[in-house]
Structure formats: structure tokens, C-alpha cells
Amino acid sequence: MKPTALSPDRHAALNAGEVAATTLAECLAVDFAILMRSVFPDAGGQVLQAMDATAALGISRRMALAAELIIGRYGPEVIRHLADHPSDTVRGWACFAVGRTAPTDHDLWCEAIRPFADDGHFGVREWAWLAIRDRIAADIPGAIAALMPWTAETSPRLRRFASEATRPRGVWCAHLKPLKADPTPGFALLEPLKADPESYVQDSVSNWLNDAAKDRPEMVLALTDRWQTESPWPATARICRRGLRSIRA
């Protein structure tokens, strides 16, 4: 669906920040400059002009730049005012603001991003892990250790975040080269999820394995062989089947 397929009223409501997008097409249809004028009418000409100038950039870069502009104008305290905003795009800006301002200590940034990682909107949850991807890349072992407790959370959104945020390749993000070369540190994070009952989590774990299999297929095959022996459950079988799809295509 292109932005023009939206009704004028629906498009206006998205740009005003009055509603959340319900599809990826709606997420992509939001005009960041109009939305920023609606949410921050006192932002000032320089901020709004800078947002106007980003229209041709990819959405991930626009999200990060919007957060940078907001923090520069209002400071990090703006994050708490955006956390419950009805617009998923605005909450996404908050995710990137967390990524820009949270302490480097892994436990502290985990705490800061947690509400967004557990957000009810699919888009906000994606922005949450993308926003802290640089923190993970800077210290992969430390990030894995900090996210390990999330694999036991009751919320499948948080369990999925632990896997999705550490994928060796991922989507719309830089690759984690150390995990491409040796995915075994990440396998420890996946181990508690190998029979997760939620398909939302299963899909992420299998995508993690599929990423790793593109560089180290022998390691992924060894892991999935062991899992299917130790964990003869449908969830594990599904994860392994999907995780090996590139190898067995």
C-alpha cells in the first residue's frame, strides 16, 4: 500500500500523532516533518527545517535524526513524555532517544529500553532493538549477559527481544561481525528459547539461526542436531526447520 492509498482523514490522523499505524505501509506513510510540528509546535524553525530536510532518507536514519533533534532541543527528560504517546512513530523516536542517551552500562540501558521492548505495537518493538543495536555491537558478551534474564521473562515480547536484538545479520541494521564469525556466544542466549511456546519467539530464534547458518552452517547444524535430540517438541522442530532453511533450500 502506498501512502496515497490511505484515506485523507486516516493519513492526517497519522501525521497529527493522534493514532498508531496498523500496518507497515501506514508506518512508512507518516510524514515526520508534519508529525514533529504536531507534537512539538514550539520546537523552533531550525529543528523543523532539519526534519524537513530528511524526507529523502531511509526511515531508520530519519528515526535516529528525529531523536537527535528532539534531544538537542528538549534534553533527555523528553523521553518520559513520549513513552505513552498515541503515535507509534513518536514512541519510536523515544526508543532512539534512549539509544542516544542511556548509560553504557548494559543493565541500565536494558532497564531504559524495556518499556519499549514490551510495547503493544509491533513497530515500537522493532525500533527498540534497532535503537540499541550499537550498544550491543560495542560489547557483545556484555550485552548477551545482560539480556540472558530476558529469556525467562513471562512476556514473549521481551523473550523475543533478547533473540532479535542479537541476530548476527538482522534486518535494517549493521551486522554483528563477531557473531557471524563465531555464533556460539549467542547460542547460549538461544538455549533457553529452543522450545519456546510462542511462535513470535520461535520465528526470531529460527531467524537468528538462519543468519548464523549463512556464515557458519556447520555450527548451526551441530546445534540443531543436538536440540532435536534433547528437546523432541514441536516448537523445537519448527525452530530447527526454519533455522536451516537456507542450508536445505
Short mmCIF file of C-alpha atoms in Angstrom, two decimals, residues 10-117:
data_model
loop_
_atom_site.label_atom_id
_atom_site.label_comp_id
_atom_site.label_asym_id
_atom_site.label_seq_id
_atom_site.Cartn_x
_atom_site.Cartn_y
_atom_site.Cartn_z
CA ARG A 10 -6.51 8.50 8.18
CA HIS A 11 -3.32 10.00 6.77
CA ALA A 12 -3.99 13.27 8.57
CA ALA A 13 -4.58 11.45 11.86
CA LEU A 14 -1.27 9.58 11.50
CA ASN A 15 0.61 12.78 10.71
CA ALA A 16 -1.03 14.54 13.66
CA GLY A 17 0.08 11.78 16.01
CA GLU A 18 -3.50 11.02 17.01
CA VAL A 19 -3.42 7.31 16.15
CA ALA A 20 -0.98 4.45 15.75
CA ALA A 21 -0.22 2.80 12.43
CA THR A 22 -1.77 -0.62 11.95
CA THR A 23 0.43 -1.81 9.06
CA LEU A 24 3.98 -1.31 7.85
CA ALA A 25 2.58 0.68 4.94
CA GLU A 26 0.99 3.11 7.36
CA CYS A 27 4.24 3.38 9.32
CA LEU A 28 6.05 4.32 6.13
CA ALA A 29 3.36 6.81 5.15
CA VAL A 30 3.90 9.09 8.14
CA ASP A 31 5.37 12.47 7.26
CA PHE A 32 7.92 13.06 10.01
CA ALA A 33 8.08 16.82 9.47
CA ILE A 34 4.32 17.25 9.83
CA LEU A 35 4.26 14.91 12.83
CA MET A 36 7.05 16.80 14.56
CA ARG A 37 5.21 20.08 14.04
CA SER A 38 2.12 18.49 15.60
CA VAL A 39 3.91 17.00 18.61
CA PHE A 40 6.46 19.79 19.14
CA PRO A 41 4.90 23.04 17.89
CA ASP A 42 7.47 25.03 19.88
CA ALA A 43 10.48 23.13 18.52
CA GLY A 44 11.70 26.12 16.58
CA GLY A 45 12.44 26.77 12.94
CA GLN A 46 15.87 25.17 12.84
CA VAL A 47 14.62 21.87 14.24
CA LEU A 48 11.62 21.73 11.96
CA GLN A 49 13.65 22.69 8.91
CA ALA A 50 16.19 19.99 9.73
CA MET A 51 13.37 17.46 9.92
CA ASP A 52 12.03 18.67 6.57
CA ALA A 53 15.47 18.09 5.04
CA THR A 54 15.47 14.39 5.95
CA ALA A 55 12.48 13.46 3.80
CA ALA A 56 14.59 11.59 1.22
CA LEU A 57 16.46 9.49 3.78
CA GLY A 58 15.60 5.93 4.74
CA ILE A 59 13.23 5.52 7.64
CA SER A 60 15.83 4.20 10.10
CA ARG A 61 18.04 7.24 9.54
CA ARG A 62 15.06 9.56 9.87
CA MET A 63 14.09 7.92 13.16
CA ALA A 64 17.59 8.41 14.57
CA LEU A 65 17.81 12.00 13.34
CA ALA A 66 14.39 12.87 14.76
CA ALA A 67 15.53 11.59 18.15
CA GLU A 68 18.76 13.60 17.90
CA LEU A 69 16.84 16.77 17.08
CA ILE A 70 14.38 16.24 19.93
CA ILE A 71 17.11 15.57 22.49
CA GLY A 72 19.06 18.59 21.31
CA ARG A 73 16.01 20.81 21.76
CA TYR A 74 14.44 19.37 24.92
CA GLY A 75 17.07 17.22 26.59
CA PRO A 76 16.89 13.54 27.63
CA GLU A 77 13.99 14.17 30.00
CA VAL A 78 11.73 14.40 26.95
CA ILE A 79 11.78 10.59 26.72
CA ARG A 80 9.36 10.08 29.59
CA HIS A 81 6.88 12.45 27.95
CA LEU A 82 6.95 10.44 24.72
CA ALA A 83 6.70 6.95 26.22
CA ASP A 84 2.89 6.89 26.28
CA HIS A 85 2.23 8.95 23.16
CA PRO A 86 -0.55 7.51 20.95
CA SER A 87 1.69 7.63 17.87
CA ASP A 88 3.90 4.58 17.43
CA THR A 89 6.31 6.74 15.42
CA VAL A 90 6.71 9.15 18.33
CA ARG A 91 7.34 6.25 20.71
CA GLY A 92 9.88 5.05 18.15
CA TRP A 93 11.62 8.41 18.41
CA ALA A 94 11.75 7.78 22.16
CA CYS A 95 13.47 4.45 21.51
CA PHE A 96 16.21 6.16 19.55
CA ALA A 97 16.44 8.85 22.21
CA VAL A 98 17.12 6.06 24.71
CA GLY A 99 19.76 4.68 22.38
CA ARG A 100 21.44 8.08 22.25
CA THR A 101 21.30 8.92 25.95
CA ALA A 102 21.15 5.75 28.06
CA PRO A 103 24.24 4.84 30.10
CA THR A 104 26.69 2.43 28.52
CA ASP A 105 26.19 0.00 31.40
CA HIS A 106 24.21 -2.86 29.90
CA ASP A 107 21.87 -3.34 32.83
CA LEU A 108 20.98 0.36 32.76
CA TRP A 109 20.22 0.56 29.06
CA CYS A 110 18.25 -2.67 29.33
CA GLU A 111 16.13 -1.02 32.01
CA ALA A 112 15.69 2.11 29.89
CA ILE A 113 14.63 0.30 26.72
CA ARG A 114 12.50 -2.34 28.47
CA PRO A 115 9.12 -0.50 28.28
CA PHE A 116 9.56 -0.06 24.55
CA ALA A 117 10.75 -3.63 24.04
#
